[in-house]
Amino acid sequence: MLAVRCRKIVKIYDSGGQRVTALGGIDLDIATGELMMLVGPSGCGKTTLISVIAGILDQDEGSCEVFGKDLAAMSNREKLKFRASHIGFVFQAFNLLPSLTVAENVSVPLLINGIRRAEAERKANSILEQVGLGDRTTFLPSQLSGGQQQRVAIARALIHDPGLIVCDEPTSALDHETGHTVMQLLKNTVLQSNRALVIVTHDSRIFSFADRTAEMDDGRIVKITDTSAAH
Amino acid sequence: MLTGDRGKYLGIIMGLTFASLIMTQQPAIFLGLMTRTYSFITDVSLPDIWVMDSKVQFVDDIKPLQDTELYRVRGVSGVEWATPMYKGLLRARLANGTFQSCFVVGLDDATLIGGPPIMLEGNIEDLRRSDGVVVDIDGARDKLAKPSRESGGKSVPIKVGDSLEVNDHRAVVVGIAKISRTFQAQPIIYTTYSRAKSYAPRERKLLSFILVKAKPGQDLSVLTRRIRESTGLAAYTRQEFMDLTYDYFMKNTGIPINFGISVLLGFMVGAAIAGQTFYNFTLDNLRQFGVLKAMGTSNRILLQMILLQAILVGSIGYGLGVGSTALFGYFMHDSILAFKFTWQLLIFSGVGIGLICVFAAVISILKVIRLEPAVVFKS
């Protein structure tokens, strides 16, 4: 089953009066249960593409369907609801809310979806156990290491059981060993629950975790490598 | 979120506390001062109407009348009784030979109407004793106090039995009274009307006010108009005379402007500190707002978050500010400082703090509404 279906995606930015083509007609399919990596040099359009796939940026041309829904055809309100229920986010800088505890941070997506606070925190504690942070639920993010913070961010991305998880450089702020642990956690998640995972990265150390790797350059996908057979 | 940054959180609270304090404390002092301008009138509670020269602008603006005017007023229909009152600034000579200006108030010899509201020592009837005067407690403790016999020692309050000279006439203290502090801050010496006239420099006109009681059921506005028409004098109800005095000080002194500037500065400084810090907080947390937007949080919820935080810090700052003002008033209530803290000031300050919070929240809200959630993927 296709999680993401992009056809002829074009995105042009206006930069000081100059038109800059960030995406020049992207075609990309991502299946459920697949870990897709977007790689390429800075400015090649990876972040723009992941933003379009995640429904937080509108393309100028083409269509992008996530689980069969055309995001561009949705109203802002529908898009918000769709993101809240179907998409999980993992960021390079973790982006945890500094004044909330670990459990409260993880609860946020459930609260956005209207789940009661007590129920949300119960689920948060449960998922934190799964990522090995069951003893850190009342800690503030600033009291955790980088690897622990990223595990909290992964727990936050998973707690509302989204079908698609988008990750922006999830290991670039981590050392090799911690990065490896985090990737293993993400990979297991995909395998266990048949989710789709899109990761934007420069980090060649984690390329081996991908099922497929899309290399981008100058707003286009220049090569897609299938590495699933190697696993 | 805001409480996560203690520095900014405390900065905003301090700004709002300062604004709230200035917006209540300064107007409270202003109201206290303005109340003092007519406190002499409020202390004289028995008469309904004050009659005076038509050119009088406020309570201390004495333009004396001839004594015969008293009889004309008594003859006006609807007047139950009318008594004379003398009020003038005279020099008192103290025991150490120095002089002190005092307001001498002369009360009707027969009834002593218009006397001090509370007698602390002695009896108002004692004014009928030879050379008797009653002195206000603040004057007795301060400006009329006897110097200490020891060099540098504390002065000794004047007391019942002590004597002083008022315009070269002997006066014996027969009572100490508690009165409302007046704007002029001179000691007040009460005596009989006839004795006050003997203290005053010889003039043809010495009658300052005529205090009038209306007959039961008499409409005061009708009676004042009748007195004005039949005597050519000014006649005011107690409230009208207070308003006349209040308006004079409002229009002819710099007091309202000075206090108004203080309040405005407090408001502006509070708004600047709170607004700037709140906005900086929003800028610092823009990525977090972006994350929440990306995860599906609506603008409405984000606005509610910002408003809730503005209301939270506003309430704390407001509470601390008015609390500080109340404490200030409590510790100053026995001092010379004028201070009147009314419920209207609580509303005034609350509205001011509310405006500051709305201002601080709005500039932050605009930033968050315009925020593109895609900002979360920018490193």
Coordinates of C-alpha atoms in Angstrom, one line a residue:
Chain A
M1 CA 0.0 0.0 0.0
L2 CA 1.3 3.4 -0.9
A3 CA 1.7 5.9 2.0
V4 CA 3.0 8.7 -0.2
R5 CA 2.4 9.4 -3.8
C6 CA 4.1 12.5 -5.3
R7 CA 3.6 13.5 -8.9
K8 CA 5.4 16.3 -10.7
I9 CA 5.9 18.3 -7.6
V10 CA 7.1 21.8 -8.3
K11 CA 8.0 24.4 -5.7
I12 CA 9.4 27.8 -6.6
Y13 CA 10.5 30.4 -4.0
D14 CA 10.7 34.1 -4.5
S15 CA 14.1 35.1 -3.1
G16 CA 14.7 38.9 -3.3
G17 CA 12.8 39.2 -6.6
Q18 CA 14.5 36.1 -8.0
R19 CA 12.6 32.9 -8.7
V20 CA 14.4 29.9 -7.2
T21 CA 13.2 26.4 -8.1
A22 CA 13.4 24.3 -5.0
L23 CA 11.6 21.3 -6.5
G24 CA 11.6 20.8 -10.2
G25 CA 9.0 18.1 -10.9
I26 CA 9.4 15.4 -8.3
D27 CA 7.9 11.9 -8.7
L28 CA 8.2 9.7 -5.6
D29 CA 6.3 6.8 -4.1
I30 CA 6.8 5.6 -0.6
A31 CA 5.1 2.4 0.6
T32 CA 4.0 1.5 4.0
G33 CA 6.5 -0.5 6.0
E34 CA 9.3 1.3 4.0
L35 CA 12.1 3.4 5.3
M36 CA 12.9 6.0 2.6
M37 CA 16.0 8.2 2.9
L38 CA 16.3 11.5 1.1
V39 CA 19.9 12.4 0.6
G40 CA 21.9 15.0 -1.3
P41 CA 23.9 18.3 -0.9
S42 CA 22.6 21.3 1.0
G43 CA 20.0 23.3 -1.0
C44 CA 19.0 20.4 -3.2
G45 CA 15.4 20.5 -2.0
K46 CA 15.3 17.7 0.5
T47 CA 13.8 19.8 3.3
T48 CA 11.3 21.4 0.9
L49 CA 10.2 17.9 -0.3
I50 CA 9.7 16.6 3.2
S51 CA 7.8 19.7 4.1
V52 CA 5.4 19.1 1.2
I53 CA 5.0 15.4 2.1
A54 CA 4.3 16.4 5.7
G55 CA 1.6 18.9 4.7
I56 CA 3.3 21.9 6.2
L57 CA 4.2 23.5 2.8
D58 CA 2.0 23.7 -0.3
Q59 CA 3.6 22.9 -3.6
D60 CA 3.0 25.2 -6.6
E61 CA 2.3 22.4 -9.1
G62 CA 1.7 18.7 -9.0
S63 CA 0.0 16.5 -6.5
C64 CA 1.0 14.9 -3.3
E65 CA -1.2 12.2 -1.8
V66 CA -0.6 10.8 1.7
F67 CA -2.6 7.7 2.3
G68 CA -4.7 8.6 -0.7
K69 CA -5.6 12.1 0.4
D70 CA -4.5 15.1 -1.7
L71 CA -3.0 17.5 0.8
A72 CA -3.3 20.5 -1.5
A73 CA -7.0 20.0 -1.9
M74 CA -7.6 20.2 1.9
S75 CA -8.5 23.3 3.8
N76 CA -6.1 24.5 6.4
R77 CA -8.4 23.1 9.1
E78 CA -8.5 19.7 7.4
K79 CA -4.8 19.7 6.9
L80 CA -4.2 20.4 10.6
K81 CA -6.4 17.5 11.6
F82 CA -4.7 15.3 9.1
R83 CA -1.3 16.1 10.3
A84 CA -2.3 15.7 13.9
S85 CA -3.6 12.2 13.4
H86 CA -1.5 10.7 10.5
I87 CA 2.0 12.2 10.7
G88 CA 4.7 12.1 13.3
F89 CA 7.7 14.4 13.4
V90 CA 11.3 13.9 14.5
F91 CA 13.6 16.9 14.3
Q92 CA 17.3 17.5 14.1
A93 CA 17.3 19.7 17.2
F94 CA 14.7 17.5 19.0
N95 CA 12.5 20.5 19.5
L96 CA 11.1 19.4 22.9
L97 CA 9.2 22.0 24.9
P98 CA 11.7 22.9 27.6
S99 CA 9.3 23.7 30.4
L100 CA 7.4 20.4 30.1
T101 CA 8.5 17.1 31.5
V102 CA 9.4 14.2 29.3
A103 CA 6.0 12.6 29.8
E104 CA 4.2 15.9 29.1
N105 CA 6.2 16.4 25.9
V106 CA 5.3 13.0 24.7
S107 CA 1.6 13.6 25.5
V108 CA 1.4 16.7 23.3
P109 CA 0.2 14.9 20.1
L110 CA -2.5 13.1 22.0
L111 CA -3.7 16.3 23.7
I112 CA -3.8 18.0 20.2
N113 CA -6.0 15.1 19.2
G114 CA -8.4 15.7 22.0
I115 CA -7.3 12.8 24.3
R116 CA -7.8 13.6 28.0
R117 CA -4.7 14.5 29.9
A118 CA -4.6 11.6 32.3
E119 CA -5.1 9.1 29.5
A120 CA -2.4 10.9 27.4
E121 CA 0.1 10.7 30.2
R122 CA -0.6 7.1 30.9
K123 CA 0.1 6.3 27.2
A124 CA 3.2 8.5 27.3
N125 CA 4.6 6.6 30.3
S126 CA 3.9 3.4 28.5
I127 CA 5.7 4.4 25.3
L128 CA 8.6 5.9 27.2
E129 CA 9.1 2.4 28.7
Q130 CA 9.3 1.0 25.2
V131 CA 12.1 3.5 24.2
G132 CA 14.0 2.8 27.5
L133 CA 13.1 6.0 29.3
G134 CA 10.6 4.7 31.8
D135 CA 12.6 6.1 34.6
R136 CA 12.9 9.6 33.1
T137 CA 9.2 10.5 32.7
T138 CA 9.3 13.4 35.2
F139 CA 12.6 14.8 34.0
L140 CA 12.9 18.0 32.0
P141 CA 14.4 17.8 28.6
S142 CA 17.4 19.8 29.8
Q143 CA 18.2 17.0 32.2
L144 CA 18.6 14.4 29.5
S145 CA 21.5 13.6 27.1
G146 CA 21.1 14.3 23.3
G147 CA 20.4 10.6 22.6
Q148 CA 17.8 10.5 25.3
Q149 CA 16.1 13.6 24.0
Q150 CA 15.9 12.2 20.6
R151 CA 14.4 9.0 22.0
V152 CA 11.8 11.2 23.7
A153 CA 11.2 12.9 20.3
I154 CA 10.7 9.5 18.7
A155 CA 8.2 8.5 21.4
R156 CA 6.4 11.8 20.8
A157 CA 6.3 11.0 17.1
L158 CA 4.9 7.5 17.7
I159 CA 2.4 8.0 20.5
H160 CA -0.6 8.9 18.4
D161 CA 0.1 5.9 16.1
P162 CA 0.7 7.9 12.9
G163 CA 1.0 6.1 9.5
L164 CA 3.8 8.4 8.3
I165 CA 6.8 9.6 10.2
V166 CA 9.0 12.3 8.8
C167 CA 12.5 12.8 10.3
D168 CA 14.8 15.7 9.6
E169 CA 18.5 14.8 10.2
P170 CA 17.6 12.7 13.3
T171 CA 21.2 11.6 14.0
S172 CA 23.2 14.6 13.0
A173 CA 23.4 16.0 16.6
L174 CA 24.3 12.5 18.0
D175 CA 27.5 10.6 18.3
H176 CA 27.9 7.4 16.2
E177 CA 26.8 4.9 18.8
T178 CA 23.8 6.9 19.9
G179 CA 22.8 7.6 16.3
H180 CA 23.0 4.0 15.6
T181 CA 20.7 3.2 18.6
V182 CA 18.2 5.8 17.5
M183 CA 18.1 4.5 13.9
Q184 CA 17.6 1.0 15.2
L185 CA 14.7 2.2 17.2
L186 CA 13.1 4.0 14.2
K187 CA 13.8 1.0 12.0
N188 CA 12.1 -1.4 14.4
T189 CA 9.2 0.8 14.7
V190 CA 8.6 0.7 10.9
L191 CA 9.1 -3.0 10.7
Q192 CA 6.8 -3.7 13.7
S193 CA 3.9 -1.5 12.7
N194 CA 4.0 -1.2 9.0
R195 CA 4.4 2.6 9.1
A196 CA 6.2 4.6 6.4
L197 CA 9.3 6.5 7.4
V198 CA 10.9 9.3 5.5
I199 CA 14.3 10.5 6.7
V200 CA 16.2 13.5 5.4
T201 CA 19.9 13.1 6.2
H202 CA 23.5 13.9 5.3
D203 CA 24.7 11.3 7.7
S204 CA 26.3 8.5 5.6
R205 CA 26.7 6.4 8.7
I206 CA 23.0 5.6 8.7
F207 CA 22.4 5.1 4.9
S208 CA 22.5 1.3 5.5
F209 CA 19.2 1.5 7.5
A210 CA 17.2 2.6 4.4
D211 CA 15.0 0.4 2.3
R212 CA 15.4 2.8 -0.5
T213 CA 17.5 6.0 -0.9
A214 CA 16.5 8.9 -3.1
E215 CA 19.5 11.1 -4.1
M216 CA 18.5 14.6 -4.8
D217 CA 20.3 17.4 -6.6
D218 CA 19.1 20.8 -7.8
G219 CA 15.5 20.1 -7.0
R220 CA 15.2 16.7 -8.7
I221 CA 15.6 13.1 -7.7
V222 CA 18.6 11.9 -9.7
K223 CA 18.7 8.3 -8.5
I224 CA 16.8 5.9 -6.3
T225 CA 18.7 3.0 -4.9
D226 CA 16.9 0.0 -3.5
T227 CA 18.8 -1.5 -0.6
S228 CA 16.1 -3.5 0.9
A229 CA 17.5 -6.8 -0.4
A230 CA 20.7 -6.1 1.5
H231 CA 18.9 -6.2 4.9
Chain B
M1 CA 6.0 27.6 28.4
L2 CA 6.8 31.1 29.8
T3 CA 7.6 29.7 33.2
G4 CA 10.3 27.6 31.6
D5 CA 12.4 30.8 31.2
R6 CA 12.6 32.1 34.7
G7 CA 14.5 35.3 33.7
K8 CA 11.9 36.4 31.2
Y9 CA 9.1 35.3 33.4
L10 CA 10.3 37.3 36.4
G11 CA 11.2 40.2 34.1
I12 CA 7.6 40.4 32.8
I13 CA 6.2 40.1 36.3
M14 CA 8.4 42.8 37.6
G15 CA 7.4 45.1 34.7
L16 CA 3.8 44.5 35.4
T17 CA 4.2 44.8 39.1
F18 CA 6.0 48.1 38.7
A19 CA 3.3 49.4 36.3
S20 CA 0.5 48.2 38.6
L21 CA 2.2 49.8 41.7
I22 CA 2.7 53.2 40.0
M23 CA -0.8 53.1 38.5
T24 CA -2.4 52.6 42.0
Q25 CA 0.1 54.3 44.4
Q26 CA 0.4 57.6 42.5
P27 CA -3.3 58.1 42.0
A28 CA -3.9 57.0 45.6
I29 CA -1.6 59.8 46.8
F30 CA -3.2 62.2 44.3
L31 CA -6.7 61.3 45.6
G32 CA -5.4 61.6 49.2
L33 CA -4.1 65.1 48.4
M34 CA -7.3 66.2 46.6
T35 CA -9.3 64.9 49.6
R36 CA -7.3 67.1 51.8
T37 CA -8.2 70.2 49.8
Y38 CA -11.8 70.0 51.1
S39 CA -11.3 68.1 54.4
F40 CA -12.1 71.2 56.4
I41 CA -15.6 71.1 54.8
T42 CA -16.1 67.4 55.5
D43 CA -15.1 67.9 59.1
V44 CA -18.0 70.3 59.6
S45 CA -20.9 68.0 59.2
L46 CA -23.9 69.7 60.9
P47 CA -24.8 72.5 58.5
D48 CA -26.4 71.8 55.1
I49 CA -25.3 75.0 53.4
W50 CA -22.2 77.2 53.3
V51 CA -22.8 80.9 52.5
M52 CA -19.9 83.1 51.5
D53 CA -18.8 86.0 49.3
S54 CA -19.8 85.3 45.7
K55 CA -16.1 85.6 44.6
V56 CA -14.8 82.8 46.8
Q57 CA -13.2 80.1 44.7
F58 CA -12.3 77.5 47.3
V59 CA -12.3 76.8 51.0
D60 CA -9.1 78.7 51.8
D61 CA -10.0 81.6 49.6
I62 CA -11.4 83.8 52.3
K63 CA -13.3 87.0 51.2
P64 CA -14.8 88.2 54.4
L65 CA -18.4 89.5 54.9
Q66 CA -19.9 92.1 57.2
D67 CA -21.5 90.5 60.3
T68 CA -24.9 92.0 59.2
E69 CA -25.0 89.4 56.4
L70 CA -25.6 86.8 59.0
Y71 CA -28.9 88.4 59.9
R72 CA -30.0 88.7 56.3
V73 CA -29.4 84.9 55.8
R74 CA -31.3 84.1 59.0
G75 CA -34.2 86.0 57.5
V76 CA -34.4 83.8 54.4
S77 CA -37.4 81.6 54.3
G78 CA -36.5 77.9 54.8
V79 CA -33.5 78.6 57.1
E80 CA -33.7 76.7 60.4
W81 CA -30.6 78.4 61.8
A82 CA -27.5 80.2 60.6
T83 CA -24.2 80.6 62.5
P84 CA -21.1 82.6 61.8
M85 CA -17.6 81.2 61.2
Y86 CA -14.3 82.9 61.1
K87 CA -11.4 81.4 59.3
G88 CA -8.1 83.2 58.9
L89 CA -4.4 82.7 58.8
L90 CA -2.8 84.3 61.9
R91 CA 0.6 84.2 63.5
A92 CA 1.2 82.3 66.7
R93 CA 4.2 82.9 68.8
L94 CA 5.7 79.8 70.3
A95 CA 7.5 79.3 73.6
N96 CA 10.9 79.7 72.0
G97 CA 10.0 83.0 70.4
T98 CA 9.6 81.7 66.9
F99 CA 6.4 82.4 64.9
Q100 CA 4.2 79.9 63.2
S101 CA 1.3 80.6 60.8
C102 CA -1.9 78.9 62.0
F103 CA -5.5 78.7 60.7
V104 CA -7.7 80.2 63.4
V105 CA -11.3 79.0 63.2
G106 CA -13.8 81.0 65.2
L107 CA -17.0 79.2 66.1
D108 CA -20.4 80.6 67.0
D109 CA -20.1 81.6 70.7
A110 CA -23.5 80.2 71.6
T111 CA -23.5 76.9 69.8
L112 CA -19.9 76.2 68.9
I113 CA -21.2 74.7 65.6
G114 CA -18.4 73.9 63.1
G115 CA -15.9 72.6 65.7
P116 CA -13.5 69.7 65.3
P117 CA -15.1 66.2 64.7
I118 CA -13.2 64.4 67.5
M119 CA -11.9 65.8 70.8
L120 CA -9.0 63.8 72.1
E121 CA -8.5 65.8 75.2
G122 CA -10.7 68.4 76.9
N123 CA -14.2 69.4 75.8
I124 CA -15.3 71.7 73.1
E125 CA -17.4 73.6 75.7
D126 CA -14.1 74.5 77.4
L127 CA -13.7 77.1 74.6
R128 CA -15.9 79.3 76.7
R129 CA -13.2 79.5 79.3
S130 CA -11.1 82.6 79.4
D131 CA -8.6 82.6 76.4
G132 CA -9.5 79.0 75.6
V133 CA -8.4 77.5 72.3
V134 CA -8.4 73.9 71.0
V135 CA -5.5 72.8 68.9
D136 CA -5.3 70.0 66.4
I137 CA -3.2 67.0 67.4
D138 CA -0.9 67.1 64.4
G139 CA -0.1 70.8 65.0
A140 CA 0.3 70.1 68.7
R141 CA 2.8 67.4 68.1
D142 CA 4.7 69.1 65.3
K143 CA 4.6 72.8 64.4
L144 CA 3.3 74.1 67.7
A145 CA 5.4 71.7 69.8
K146 CA 7.7 73.1 72.4
P147 CA 11.4 72.8 71.7
S148 CA 13.4 70.4 73.9
R149 CA 15.3 71.8 76.9
E150 CA 18.2 69.6 75.8
S151 CA 20.2 70.6 72.7
G152 CA 19.2 68.3 69.9
G153 CA 16.4 66.6 71.9
K154 CA 12.9 65.8 70.7
S155 CA 10.4 68.7 70.9
V156 CA 7.6 68.3 73.4
P157 CA 4.0 68.3 72.1
I158 CA 1.9 71.2 73.3
K159 CA -0.8 70.0 75.8
V160 CA -3.8 71.1 77.7
G161 CA -2.9 74.0 80.0
D162 CA -0.1 75.3 77.9
S163 CA -0.4 78.8 76.5
L164 CA 0.7 80.5 73.4
E165 CA 0.3 83.9 71.8
V166 CA -1.9 84.4 68.8
N167 CA -1.3 87.7 67.2
D168 CA -0.1 89.2 70.5
H169 CA -3.1 87.8 72.4
R170 CA -2.8 85.1 75.1
A171 CA -4.4 81.8 74.3
V172 CA -4.6 78.8 76.6
V173 CA -4.9 75.3 75.2
V174 CA -8.1 73.8 76.7
G175 CA -8.4 70.8 74.3
I176 CA -6.7 68.7 71.7
A177 CA -8.7 67.6 68.7
K178 CA -8.4 65.1 65.9
I179 CA -9.2 66.6 62.6
S180 CA -8.7 65.5 59.0
R181 CA -5.3 66.6 57.6
T182 CA -5.7 69.7 55.4
F183 CA -4.0 70.5 52.1
Q184 CA -2.3 73.6 53.7
A185 CA -0.7 71.6 56.5
Q186 CA -0.8 74.6 58.9
P187 CA -1.9 73.9 62.5
I188 CA -5.6 74.7 63.2
I189 CA -6.6 76.5 66.3
Y190 CA -10.3 76.6 67.2
T191 CA -11.8 79.3 69.4
T192 CA -15.0 81.2 69.7
Y193 CA -16.1 83.6 67.0
S194 CA -15.8 86.7 69.1
R195 CA -12.3 85.7 70.4
A196 CA -11.2 84.9 66.9
K197 CA -12.2 88.4 65.9
S198 CA -10.2 89.8 68.7
Y199 CA -7.1 87.9 67.5
A200 CA -7.6 89.0 63.9
P201 CA -6.3 92.3 62.7
R202 CA -8.9 95.0 62.9
E203 CA -11.0 95.1 59.8
R204 CA -14.5 96.1 58.9
K205 CA -15.3 92.6 57.5
L206 CA -14.3 89.5 59.4
L207 CA -17.1 87.0 58.8
S208 CA -15.7 84.2 56.6
F209 CA -18.6 81.8 56.3
I210 CA -22.2 81.5 57.4
L211 CA -23.2 78.0 58.2
V212 CA -26.8 77.3 57.5
K213 CA -29.2 74.5 58.5
A214 CA -32.3 74.1 56.4
K215 CA -35.7 73.5 57.9
P216 CA -36.8 69.8 57.8
G217 CA -38.1 68.9 54.3
Q218 CA -36.6 71.9 52.7
D219 CA -35.1 71.2 49.3
L220 CA -31.5 72.3 49.5
S221 CA -31.1 73.4 45.9
V222 CA -34.2 75.6 46.2
L223 CA -32.9 77.1 49.5
T224 CA -29.4 77.8 48.1
R225 CA -31.0 79.6 45.1
R226 CA -33.2 81.5 47.4
I227 CA -30.3 82.6 49.6
R228 CA -28.3 83.7 46.5
E229 CA -31.2 85.7 45.1
S230 CA -32.1 87.4 48.4
T231 CA -28.6 88.2 49.7
G232 CA -26.4 88.3 46.6
L233 CA -24.0 85.9 48.4
A234 CA -22.8 82.5 47.2
A235 CA -24.6 79.6 48.8
Y236 CA -23.5 76.0 48.3
T237 CA -24.5 72.7 49.7
R238 CA -21.7 70.8 51.4
Q239 CA -21.1 68.7 48.3
E240 CA -21.2 71.7 46.0
F241 CA -18.6 73.5 48.1
M242 CA -16.4 70.4 48.1
D243 CA -16.7 70.2 44.4
L244 CA -16.0 73.9 44.0
T245 CA -12.8 73.5 46.0
Y246 CA -11.8 70.2 44.2
D247 CA -12.4 71.8 40.8
Y248 CA -10.3 74.8 41.7
F249 CA -7.3 72.7 42.6
M250 CA -7.8 70.5 39.5
K251 CA -7.9 73.5 37.2
N252 CA -5.5 75.9 38.8
T253 CA -2.7 73.7 40.1
G254 CA -0.2 71.4 38.5
I255 CA -1.1 68.5 40.8
P256 CA -3.3 66.6 38.3
I257 CA -0.7 67.0 35.5
N258 CA 2.2 65.9 37.7
F259 CA 0.4 62.8 38.9
G260 CA -1.0 62.1 35.5
I261 CA 2.5 62.1 34.0
S262 CA 3.7 59.7 36.7
V263 CA 0.8 57.3 36.0
L264 CA 1.4 57.6 32.3
L265 CA 5.1 56.9 32.7
G266 CA 4.3 53.9 34.9
F267 CA 2.0 52.6 32.2
M268 CA 4.5 53.2 29.4
V269 CA 7.5 51.7 31.2
G270 CA 5.4 48.7 32.3
A271 CA 4.1 48.3 28.8
A272 CA 7.6 48.6 27.3
I273 CA 9.2 46.1 29.7
A274 CA 6.3 43.6 29.6
G275 CA 5.7 44.0 25.9
Q276 CA 9.3 43.7 24.9
T277 CA 10.0 40.8 27.2
F278 CA 6.9 38.9 26.2
Y279 CA 7.7 39.5 22.6
N280 CA 11.3 38.3 23.1
F281 CA 9.9 35.2 24.8
T282 CA 7.8 34.5 21.7
L283 CA 10.7 35.0 19.4
D284 CA 12.8 32.7 21.5
N285 CA 10.1 30.1 21.4
L286 CA 9.1 30.6 17.8
R287 CA 10.5 27.1 16.9
Q288 CA 8.4 25.5 19.6
F289 CA 5.3 27.3 18.3
G290 CA 6.3 26.0 14.8
V291 CA 6.6 22.5 16.2
L292 CA 3.1 22.7 17.7
K293 CA 1.8 24.1 14.4
A294 CA 3.4 21.3 12.4
M295 CA 2.0 18.7 14.8
G296 CA -1.5 20.0 14.1
T297 CA -2.1 22.7 16.7
S298 CA -4.5 25.3 15.4
N299 CA -3.9 29.0 15.6
R300 CA -6.8 29.3 17.9
I301 CA -5.2 27.0 20.5
L302 CA -1.8 28.9 20.1
L303 CA -3.6 32.2 20.7
Q304 CA -5.3 30.8 23.8
M305 CA -1.9 29.6 25.1
I306 CA -0.4 33.1 24.6
L307 CA -3.4 34.8 26.1
L308 CA -3.5 32.5 29.0
Q309 CA 0.2 33.2 29.7
A310 CA -0.5 37.0 29.4
I311 CA -3.4 36.7 31.8
L312 CA -1.3 34.6 34.2
V313 CA 1.6 37.1 34.3
G314 CA -0.9 40.0 34.3
S315 CA -2.8 38.7 37.3
I316 CA 0.4 38.0 39.2
G317 CA 1.9 41.4 38.4
Y318 CA -1.4 43.2 39.1
G319 CA -1.8 41.4 42.5
L320 CA 1.8 42.1 43.5
G321 CA 1.4 45.8 42.4
V322 CA -1.8 46.5 44.2
G323 CA -0.6 44.5 47.2
S324 CA 2.5 46.6 47.4
T325 CA 0.3 49.7 47.2
A326 CA -1.9 48.5 50.0
L327 CA 1.1 47.7 52.1
F328 CA 2.5 51.2 51.3
G329 CA -0.8 52.7 52.4
Y330 CA -0.9 50.6 55.5
F331 CA 2.6 51.6 56.7
M332 CA 2.0 55.3 55.8
H333 CA -1.5 55.7 57.2
D334 CA -0.2 57.5 60.3
S335 CA 2.3 59.6 58.5
I336 CA 1.9 63.1 56.9
L337 CA 1.6 61.4 53.5
A338 CA -1.7 61.8 51.7
F339 CA -3.1 58.5 50.6
K340 CA -6.6 57.3 49.6
F341 CA -6.9 53.9 48.1
T342 CA -10.4 53.4 46.6
W343 CA -12.0 50.4 44.8
Q344 CA -12.1 52.6 41.6
L345 CA -8.3 52.6 41.6
L346 CA -8.3 48.8 41.6
I347 CA -10.4 48.9 38.5
F348 CA -8.3 51.7 36.9
S349 CA -5.1 49.7 37.5
G350 CA -6.7 46.5 36.4
V351 CA -7.8 48.0 33.1
G352 CA -4.2 49.5 32.7
I353 CA -2.6 46.1 33.3
G354 CA -5.1 44.5 31.1
L355 CA -4.2 46.9 28.2
I356 CA -0.5 46.2 28.7
C357 CA -1.1 42.4 28.6
V358 CA -3.3 42.7 25.5
F359 CA -0.6 44.8 23.8
A360 CA 2.1 42.3 24.8
A361 CA 0.0 39.4 23.7
V362 CA -1.2 41.0 20.4
I363 CA 2.3 41.7 19.1
S364 CA 3.3 38.1 20.0
I365 CA 0.1 36.6 18.5
L366 CA 0.7 38.4 15.2
K367 CA 4.1 36.8 15.0
V368 CA 2.8 33.4 15.7
I369 CA -0.1 33.6 13.3
R370 CA 2.2 34.6 10.5
L371 CA 4.6 31.8 11.4
E372 CA 5.0 29.1 8.7
P373 CA 5.3 25.6 10.3
A374 CA 7.9 24.7 7.8
V375 CA 10.3 26.7 10.0
V376 CA 10.7 23.6 12.1
F377 CA 12.8 22.0 9.4
K378 CA 15.2 24.9 9.1
S379 CA 18.4 24.3 11.2

